[in-house]
Amino acid sequence: RTGSVIITGASSGLGLASAKALAETGKWHVIMACRDFLKAERAAKSAGIAKENYTIMHLDLSSLDSVKQFVDNFRRLGRPLDALVCNAAVYQPTATEPTFTADGFELSVGTNHLGHFLLSRLLLDDLKQSDYPSKRLIIVGSITGNTNTLAGNVPPKASLGDLRGFSGGLNGLNSSAMIDGGKFDGAKAYKDSKVCNMLTMQEFHRRFHEDTGITFASLYPGCIATTGLFREHIPLFRLLFPPFQKYVTKGFVSEEESGKRLAQVVSDPSLTKSGVYWSWNKDSASFENQLSQEASDVEKARKMWEISEKLVGLA
Ligand code: NDP
């Protein structure tokens, strides 16, 4: 039968490109989980995704109520869930003051990590119930959270410290808005959120892979320098970043190619290994990449998971 996949943030960039790549195989129906319904509809149309191959559903990851509502609405559709892709993200590299989600968490970690944490925890049951031969839960990671790479060493570097801001609620009132308890920095908050994404994937793997057979994976799709992710960056950066990535670092990847990579992680029969962080070499061949020490710290992953459960109301 046709597979059923939810992709968050499928209204632009990587999410849209992977929605298109999966829909075009004719083997997948894509549920585009987006905060802006009209934008998503226009994006799907202009990408040329055939109407029968997608459904748009409202999801605002910066509100836990919206996440719960989305899960209810999805269940009402009566479709199975065979794969879930946690892709959406916000990035505020120039922000000097924190902004907050509906529940009062710093926006980058609140949206990119906590919204997806609740979503994937709730939808795990739906994945379990699917009879699809290879069920997968993918959380998009990034090189920028990995301090074992050149890109991950551009300051400010990701670091979760002892998680004191996180356990305090990340609300900027009685706790810091940063996970490590430090001064707010928008670029760092994004990188920290990506470390949480990669730790979450591994913790899912440790807790649930053996019993459920679900494949949990993360990936770094390459530097897709043209997406909306950089929309809040200064204009000069937005002008120079794509050619810099193309000609200097040579890490540049087109939206189309990145979409194909994510689609592979969702459906390629050779990428079923769980607990893996995928990357691609210069010839666009996939390989299992190493995560930084912090992004693979088992003890930190467990602690981060437990605090996340409390913050989203699961514990
Ligand atoms: P885009 O900005 O193009 O896409 C991000 C998507 O997330 C958009 O669809 C956006 O919706 C959605 N989104 C943002 N906030 C919310 C929210 N509160 N609720 C629901 N959806 C939301 O960026 P990319 O395609 O580049 O990023 C996709 C993923 O790829 C991210 O996880 C990012 O960290 C990762 N990544 C990107 C790299 C790059 O070089 N671009 C490199 C490595 C990883 P809307 O359209 O409404 O704004």
mmCIF file of N, CA, C and O and ligand atoms in Angstrom, residues 8-16 33-37 39-40 59-63 66 86-91 107 111-112 116 139-144 190 193-194 197 219-231 241 253 255 258 262, ligand 1:
data_model
loop_
_atom_site.group_PDB
_atom_site.id
_atom_site.type_symbol
_atom_site.label_atom_id
_atom_site.label_comp_id
_atom_site.label_asym_id
_atom_site.label_seq_id
_atom_site.Cartn_x
_atom_site.Cartn_y
_atom_site.Cartn_z
ATOM 1 N N THR A 8 6.875 17.910 9.119
ATOM 2 C CA THR A 8 6.603 19.230 9.701
ATOM 3 C C THR A 8 7.388 20.290 8.922
ATOM 4 O O THR A 8 8.475 20.018 8.398
ATOM 5 N N GLY A 9 6.805 21.485 8.824
ATOM 6 C CA GLY A 9 7.487 22.574 8.109
ATOM 7 C C GLY A 9 7.699 22.252 6.641
ATOM 8 O O GLY A 9 8.761 22.514 6.084
ATOM 9 N N ALA A 10 6.659 21.698 6.021
ATOM 10 C CA ALA A 10 6.786 21.304 4.614
ATOM 11 C C ALA A 10 6.410 22.436 3.669
ATOM 12 O O ALA A 10 6.266 22.228 2.469
ATOM 13 N N SER A 11 6.273 23.647 4.212
ATOM 14 C CA SER A 11 5.869 24.770 3.359
ATOM 15 C C SER A 11 7.043 25.446 2.667
ATOM 16 O O SER A 11 6.857 26.347 1.861
ATOM 17 N N SER A 12 8.267 25.056 2.993
ATOM 18 C CA SER A 12 9.407 25.659 2.293
ATOM 19 C C SER A 12 10.650 24.799 2.472
ATOM 20 O O SER A 12 10.635 23.806 3.208
ATOM 21 N N GLY A 13 11.707 25.173 1.763
ATOM 22 C CA GLY A 13 13.031 24.584 1.947
ATOM 23 C C GLY A 13 13.073 23.066 1.882
ATOM 24 O O GLY A 13 12.475 22.433 1.008
ATOM 25 N N LEU A 14 13.798 22.493 2.839
ATOM 26 C CA LEU A 14 14.014 21.050 2.897
ATOM 27 C C LEU A 14 12.701 20.259 3.017
ATOM 28 O O LEU A 14 12.524 19.226 2.375
ATOM 29 N N GLY A 15 11.797 20.763 3.842
ATOM 30 C CA GLY A 15 10.528 20.060 4.059
ATOM 31 C C GLY A 15 9.725 19.952 2.774
ATOM 32 O O GLY A 15 9.215 18.884 2.423
ATOM 33 N N LEU A 16 9.637 21.055 2.060
ATOM 34 C CA LEU A 16 8.897 21.072 0.792
ATOM 35 C C LEU A 16 9.584 20.173 -0.239
ATOM 36 O O LEU A 16 8.934 19.390 -0.933
ATOM 37 N N ALA A 33 2.550 19.200 7.576
ATOM 38 C CA ALA A 33 2.135 19.775 8.858
ATOM 39 C C ALA A 33 2.725 21.180 8.971
ATOM 40 O O ALA A 33 3.909 21.339 9.249
ATOM 41 N N CYS A 34 1.881 22.190 8.733
ATOM 42 C CA CYS A 34 2.404 23.560 8.566
ATOM 43 C C CYS A 34 1.631 24.578 9.401
ATOM 44 O O CYS A 34 0.445 24.403 9.650
ATOM 45 N N ARG A 35 2.325 25.640 9.777
ATOM 46 C CA ARG A 35 1.652 26.669 10.593
ATOM 47 C C ARG A 35 0.857 27.642 9.732
ATOM 48 O O ARG A 35 -0.017 28.341 10.234
ATOM 49 N N ASP A 36 1.213 27.751 8.443
ATOM 50 C CA ASP A 36 0.540 28.700 7.551
ATOM 51 C C ASP A 36 -0.082 27.909 6.397
ATOM 52 O O ASP A 36 0.596 27.524 5.447
ATOM 53 N N PHE A 37 -1.385 27.689 6.521
ATOM 54 C CA PHE A 37 -2.095 26.813 5.594
ATOM 55 C C PHE A 37 -2.004 27.321 4.149
ATOM 56 O O PHE A 37 -1.684 26.572 3.228
ATOM 57 N N LYS A 39 0.134 29.428 2.761
ATOM 58 C CA LYS A 39 1.499 29.362 2.248
ATOM 59 C C LYS A 39 1.832 27.936 1.814
ATOM 60 O O LYS A 39 2.420 27.708 0.750
ATOM 61 N N ALA A 40 1.410 26.974 2.621
ATOM 62 C CA ALA A 40 1.688 25.568 2.314
ATOM 63 C C ALA A 40 0.963 25.153 1.037
ATOM 64 O O ALA A 40 1.528 24.457 0.188
ATOM 65 N N LEU A 59 -0.361 22.914 11.961
ATOM 66 C CA LEU A 59 0.454 22.590 13.148
ATOM 67 C C LEU A 59 1.357 23.775 13.444
ATOM 68 O O LEU A 59 2.152 24.200 12.603
ATOM 69 N N ASP A 60 1.210 24.317 14.655
ATOM 70 C CA ASP A 60 2.146 25.346 15.108
ATOM 71 C C ASP A 60 2.959 24.743 16.249
ATOM 72 O O ASP A 60 2.443 24.537 17.351
ATOM 73 N N LEU A 61 4.218 24.467 15.956
ATOM 74 C CA LEU A 61 5.068 23.792 16.952
ATOM 75 C C LEU A 61 5.425 24.683 18.124
ATOM 76 O O LEU A 61 5.986 24.209 19.113
ATOM 77 N N SER A 62 5.126 25.974 18.016
ATOM 78 C CA SER A 62 5.433 26.842 19.150
ATOM 79 C C SER A 62 4.243 26.936 20.102
ATOM 80 O O SER A 62 4.152 27.871 20.903
ATOM 81 N N SER A 63 3.336 25.967 20.019
ATOM 82 C CA SER A 63 2.227 25.886 20.973
ATOM 83 C C SER A 63 1.924 24.424 21.258
ATOM 84 O O SER A 63 1.607 23.656 20.347
ATOM 85 N N SER A 66 -1.471 23.350 20.180
ATOM 86 C CA SER A 66 -1.582 23.113 18.739
ATOM 87 C C SER A 66 -1.035 21.731 18.378
ATOM 88 O O SER A 66 -1.593 21.037 17.531
ATOM 89 N N CYS A 86 10.475 15.164 11.628
ATOM 90 C CA CYS A 86 10.505 16.411 12.394
ATOM 91 C C CYS A 86 11.523 17.325 11.724
ATOM 92 O O CYS A 86 12.734 17.157 11.902
ATOM 93 N N ASN A 87 11.036 18.236 10.905
ATOM 94 C CA ASN A 87 11.905 19.046 10.057
ATOM 95 C C ASN A 87 11.841 20.542 10.359
ATOM 96 O O ASN A 87 12.833 21.249 10.204
ATOM 97 N N ALA A 88 10.688 21.040 10.771
ATOM 98 C CA ALA A 88 10.508 22.491 10.908
ATOM 99 C C ALA A 88 11.528 23.079 11.880
ATOM 100 O O ALA A 88 11.975 22.414 12.807
ATOM 101 N N ALA A 89 11.905 24.328 11.634
ATOM 102 C CA ALA A 89 12.799 25.001 12.578
ATOM 103 C C ALA A 89 12.742 26.505 12.400
ATOM 104 O O ALA A 89 12.460 27.003 11.307
ATOM 105 N N VAL A 90 12.989 27.201 13.485
ATOM 106 C CA VAL A 90 13.211 28.641 13.419
ATOM 107 C C VAL A 90 14.663 28.925 13.807
ATOM 108 O O VAL A 90 15.256 28.192 14.610
ATOM 109 N N TYR A 91 15.172 29.977 13.234
ATOM 110 C CA TYR A 91 16.577 30.364 13.438
ATOM 111 C C TYR A 91 16.591 31.878 13.561
ATOM 112 O O TYR A 91 16.113 32.572 12.660
ATOM 113 N N LEU A 107 11.920 30.668 22.130
ATOM 114 C CA LEU A 107 11.306 30.236 20.863
ATOM 115 C C LEU A 107 12.063 29.152 20.096
ATOM 116 O O LEU A 107 11.438 28.212 19.580
ATOM 117 N N THR A 111 10.328 25.620 19.938
ATOM 118 C CA THR A 111 9.734 25.169 18.677
ATOM 119 C C THR A 111 10.478 23.951 18.124
ATOM 120 O O THR A 111 9.899 22.897 17.883
ATOM 121 N N ASN A 112 11.791 24.142 17.913
ATOM 122 C CA ASN A 112 12.573 23.109 17.213
ATOM 123 C C ASN A 112 12.679 21.826 18.030
ATOM 124 O O ASN A 112 12.640 20.738 17.484
ATOM 125 N N HIS A 116 8.555 19.453 18.793
ATOM 126 C CA HIS A 116 8.774 18.153 18.149
ATOM 127 C C HIS A 116 8.848 17.009 19.157
ATOM 128 O O HIS A 116 8.453 15.883 18.852
ATOM 129 N N ILE A 139 14.449 12.856 12.766
ATOM 130 C CA ILE A 139 14.556 14.212 13.327
ATOM 131 C C ILE A 139 15.738 14.891 12.640
ATOM 132 O O ILE A 139 16.876 14.412 12.735
ATOM 133 N N VAL A 140 15.467 15.968 11.932
ATOM 134 C CA VAL A 140 16.531 16.637 11.171
ATOM 135 C C VAL A 140 17.526 17.295 12.135
ATOM 136 O O VAL A 140 17.134 18.063 13.020
ATOM 137 N N GLY A 141 18.783 16.954 11.968
ATOM 138 C CA GLY A 141 19.837 17.526 12.819
ATOM 139 C C GLY A 141 20.595 18.596 12.063
ATOM 140 O O GLY A 141 20.091 19.162 11.098
ATOM 141 N N SER A 142 21.794 18.873 12.504
ATOM 142 C CA SER A 142 22.634 19.823 11.764
ATOM 143 C C SER A 142 24.076 19.716 12.179
ATOM 144 O O SER A 142 24.392 19.351 13.309
ATOM 145 N N ILE A 143 24.913 20.077 11.261
ATOM 146 C CA ILE A 143 26.348 20.125 11.514
ATOM 147 C C ILE A 143 26.676 21.209 12.546
ATOM 148 O O ILE A 143 27.634 21.091 13.297
ATOM 149 N N THR A 144 25.826 22.267 12.578
ATOM 150 C CA THR A 144 26.174 23.412 13.424
ATOM 151 C C THR A 144 26.124 23.073 14.911
ATOM 152 O O THR A 144 26.730 23.767 15.720
ATOM 153 N N TYR A 190 19.625 28.287 18.599
ATOM 154 C CA TYR A 190 19.316 27.396 17.475
ATOM 155 C C TYR A 190 20.228 26.171 17.514
ATOM 156 O O TYR A 190 19.764 25.032 17.383
ATOM 157 N N SER A 193 19.282 23.848 20.145
ATOM 158 C CA SER A 193 18.051 23.108 19.824
ATOM 159 C C SER A 193 18.370 21.916 18.921
ATOM 160 O O SER A 193 17.756 20.854 19.023
ATOM 161 N N LYS A 194 19.352 22.092 18.032
ATOM 162 C CA LYS A 194 19.737 21.002 17.120
ATOM 163 C C LYS A 194 20.456 19.890 17.890
ATOM 164 O O LYS A 194 20.304 18.715 17.557
ATOM 165 N N ASN A 197 17.751 17.927 19.304
ATOM 166 C CA ASN A 197 17.153 17.069 18.270
ATOM 167 C C ASN A 197 17.965 15.782 18.101
ATOM 168 O O ASN A 197 17.405 14.691 18.020
ATOM 169 N N LEU A 219 19.831 13.368 10.448
ATOM 170 C CA LEU A 219 20.674 13.609 9.280
ATOM 171 C C LEU A 219 21.140 15.056 9.228
ATOM 172 O O LEU A 219 20.520 15.936 9.831
ATOM 173 N N TYR A 220 22.250 15.229 8.549
ATOM 174 C CA TYR A 220 22.673 16.564 8.139
ATOM 175 C C TYR A 220 22.582 16.561 6.622
ATOM 176 O O TYR A 220 23.361 15.883 5.951
ATOM 177 N N PRO A 221 21.598 17.299 6.072
ATOM 178 C CA PRO A 221 21.344 17.194 4.635
ATOM 179 C C PRO A 221 22.362 17.926 3.767
ATOM 180 O O PRO A 221 22.321 17.820 2.545
ATOM 181 N N GLY A 222 23.306 18.658 4.372
ATOM 182 C CA GLY A 222 24.219 19.523 3.618
ATOM 183 C C GLY A 222 23.816 20.961 3.865
ATOM 184 O O GLY A 222 22.786 21.225 4.491
ATOM 185 N N CYS A 223 24.617 21.908 3.397
ATOM 186 C CA CYS A 223 24.262 23.307 3.617
ATOM 187 C C CYS A 223 23.351 23.786 2.499
ATOM 188 O O CYS A 223 23.783 23.988 1.368
ATOM 189 N N ILE A 224 22.065 23.944 2.837
ATOM 190 C CA ILE A 224 21.078 24.395 1.851
ATOM 191 C C ILE A 224 20.971 25.903 2.017
ATOM 192 O O ILE A 224 20.058 26.421 2.655
ATOM 193 N N ALA A 225 21.944 26.606 1.452
ATOM 194 C CA ALA A 225 22.131 28.025 1.792
ATOM 195 C C ALA A 225 21.031 28.933 1.268
ATOM 196 O O ALA A 225 20.993 30.119 1.591
ATOM 197 N N THR A 226 20.119 28.387 0.462
ATOM 198 C CA THR A 226 19.094 29.233 -0.163
ATOM 199 C C THR A 226 17.748 29.201 0.551
ATOM 200 O O THR A 226 16.818 29.875 0.138
ATOM 201 N N THR A 227 17.589 28.427 1.617
ATOM 202 C CA THR A 227 16.244 28.282 2.208
ATOM 203 C C THR A 227 15.859 29.484 3.071
ATOM 204 O O THR A 227 16.675 30.354 3.368
ATOM 205 N N GLY A 228 14.589 29.432 3.504
ATOM 206 C CA GLY A 228 14.049 30.492 4.344
ATOM 207 C C GLY A 228 14.689 30.549 5.723
ATOM 208 O O GLY A 228 14.487 31.509 6.473
ATOM 209 N N LEU A 229 15.474 29.530 6.058
ATOM 210 C CA LEU A 229 16.069 29.471 7.398
ATOM 211 C C LEU A 229 16.879 30.742 7.704
ATOM 212 O O LEU A 229 16.968 31.167 8.845
ATOM 213 N N PHE A 230 17.451 31.304 6.671
ATOM 214 C CA PHE A 230 18.342 32.456 6.878
ATOM 215 C C PHE A 230 17.620 33.796 6.710
ATOM 216 O O PHE A 230 18.244 34.833 6.593
ATOM 217 N N ARG A 231 16.281 33.731 6.697
ATOM 218 C CA ARG A 231 15.497 34.941 6.410
ATOM 219 C C ARG A 231 15.726 36.060 7.409
ATOM 220 O O ARG A 231 15.566 37.226 7.080
ATOM 221 N N PHE A 241 26.270 34.257 1.621
ATOM 222 C CA PHE A 241 26.318 32.888 2.157
ATOM 223 C C PHE A 241 26.220 31.800 1.068
ATOM 224 O O PHE A 241 27.067 30.901 1.031
ATOM 225 N N VAL A 253 24.406 22.589 -1.042
ATOM 226 C CA VAL A 253 23.568 21.571 -1.668
ATOM 227 C C VAL A 253 22.256 22.253 -2.078
ATOM 228 O O VAL A 253 21.774 23.143 -1.371
ATOM 229 N N GLU A 255 18.222 22.763 -2.890
ATOM 230 C CA GLU A 255 17.041 22.315 -2.138
ATOM 231 C C GLU A 255 16.560 20.980 -2.694
ATOM 232 O O GLU A 255 16.183 20.074 -1.944
ATOM 233 N N SER A 258 18.833 18.190 -1.429
ATOM 234 C CA SER A 258 18.618 17.938 0.005
ATOM 235 C C SER A 258 17.299 17.193 0.217
ATOM 236 O O SER A 258 17.197 16.312 1.070
ATOM 237 N N LEU A 262 16.739 13.612 2.228
ATOM 238 C CA LEU A 262 15.792 13.346 3.325
ATOM 239 C C LEU A 262 14.816 12.234 2.906
ATOM 240 O O LEU A 262 14.486 11.347 3.710
HETATM 241 P P1 NDP B 1 13.038 26.905 6.083
HETATM 242 O O1 NDP B 1 12.980 28.151 6.871
HETATM 243 O O2 NDP B 1 12.937 27.003 4.588
HETATM 244 O O3 NDP B 1 11.920 25.897 6.564
HETATM 245 C C1 NDP B 1 11.549 25.818 7.896
HETATM 246 C C2 NDP B 1 10.122 25.361 7.977
HETATM 247 O O4 NDP B 1 9.747 25.311 9.354
HETATM 248 C C3 NDP B 1 9.131 26.298 7.284
HETATM 249 O O5 NDP B 1 8.193 25.516 6.612
HETATM 250 C C4 NDP B 1 8.497 27.019 8.451
HETATM 251 O O6 NDP B 1 7.172 27.436 8.222
HETATM 252 C C5 NDP B 1 8.490 25.911 9.485
HETATM 253 N N1 NDP B 1 8.237 26.419 10.835
HETATM 254 C C6 NDP B 1 8.900 27.383 11.512
HETATM 255 N N2 NDP B 1 8.313 27.595 12.704
HETATM 256 C C7 NDP B 1 7.263 26.742 12.787
HETATM 257 C C8 NDP B 1 6.265 26.504 13.761
HETATM 258 N N3 NDP B 1 6.195 27.205 14.894
HETATM 259 N N4 NDP B 1 5.335 25.550 13.505
HETATM 260 C C9 NDP B 1 5.348 24.856 12.346
HETATM 261 N N5 NDP B 1 6.258 25.054 11.385
HETATM 262 C C10 NDP B 1 7.199 25.996 11.597
HETATM 263 O O7 NDP B 1 14.410 26.199 6.511
HETATM 264 P P2 NDP B 1 15.141 24.846 6.037
HETATM 265 O O8 NDP B 1 14.346 24.138 5.021
HETATM 266 O O9 NDP B 1 16.528 25.204 5.746
HETATM 267 O O10 NDP B 1 15.162 24.036 7.400
HETATM 268 C C11 NDP B 1 14.579 22.767 7.539
HETATM 269 C C12 NDP B 1 15.384 21.923 8.505
HETATM 270 O O11 NDP B 1 16.694 21.721 7.992
HETATM 271 C C13 NDP B 1 15.577 22.537 9.887
HETATM 272 O O12 NDP B 1 15.412 21.520 10.852
HETATM 273 C C14 NDP B 1 17.005 23.029 9.869
HETATM 274 O O13 NDP B 1 17.555 23.051 11.152
HETATM 275 C C15 NDP B 1 17.640 21.973 9.010
HETATM 276 N N6 NDP B 1 18.892 22.310 8.400
HETATM 277 C C16 NDP B 1 18.996 23.291 7.453
HETATM 278 C C17 NDP B 1 20.225 23.593 6.891
HETATM 279 C C18 NDP B 1 20.368 24.655 5.867
HETATM 280 O O14 NDP B 1 21.500 24.872 5.430
HETATM 281 N N7 NDP B 1 19.317 25.330 5.440
HETATM 282 C C19 NDP B 1 21.414 22.851 7.266
HETATM 283 C C20 NDP B 1 21.194 21.848 8.267
HETATM 284 C C21 NDP B 1 19.984 21.594 8.788
HETATM 285 P P3 NDP B 1 6.819 28.805 7.419
HETATM 286 O O15 NDP B 1 6.985 28.443 5.967
HETATM 287 O O16 NDP B 1 5.426 29.063 7.807
HETATM 288 O O17 NDP B 1 7.797 29.850 7.880
#
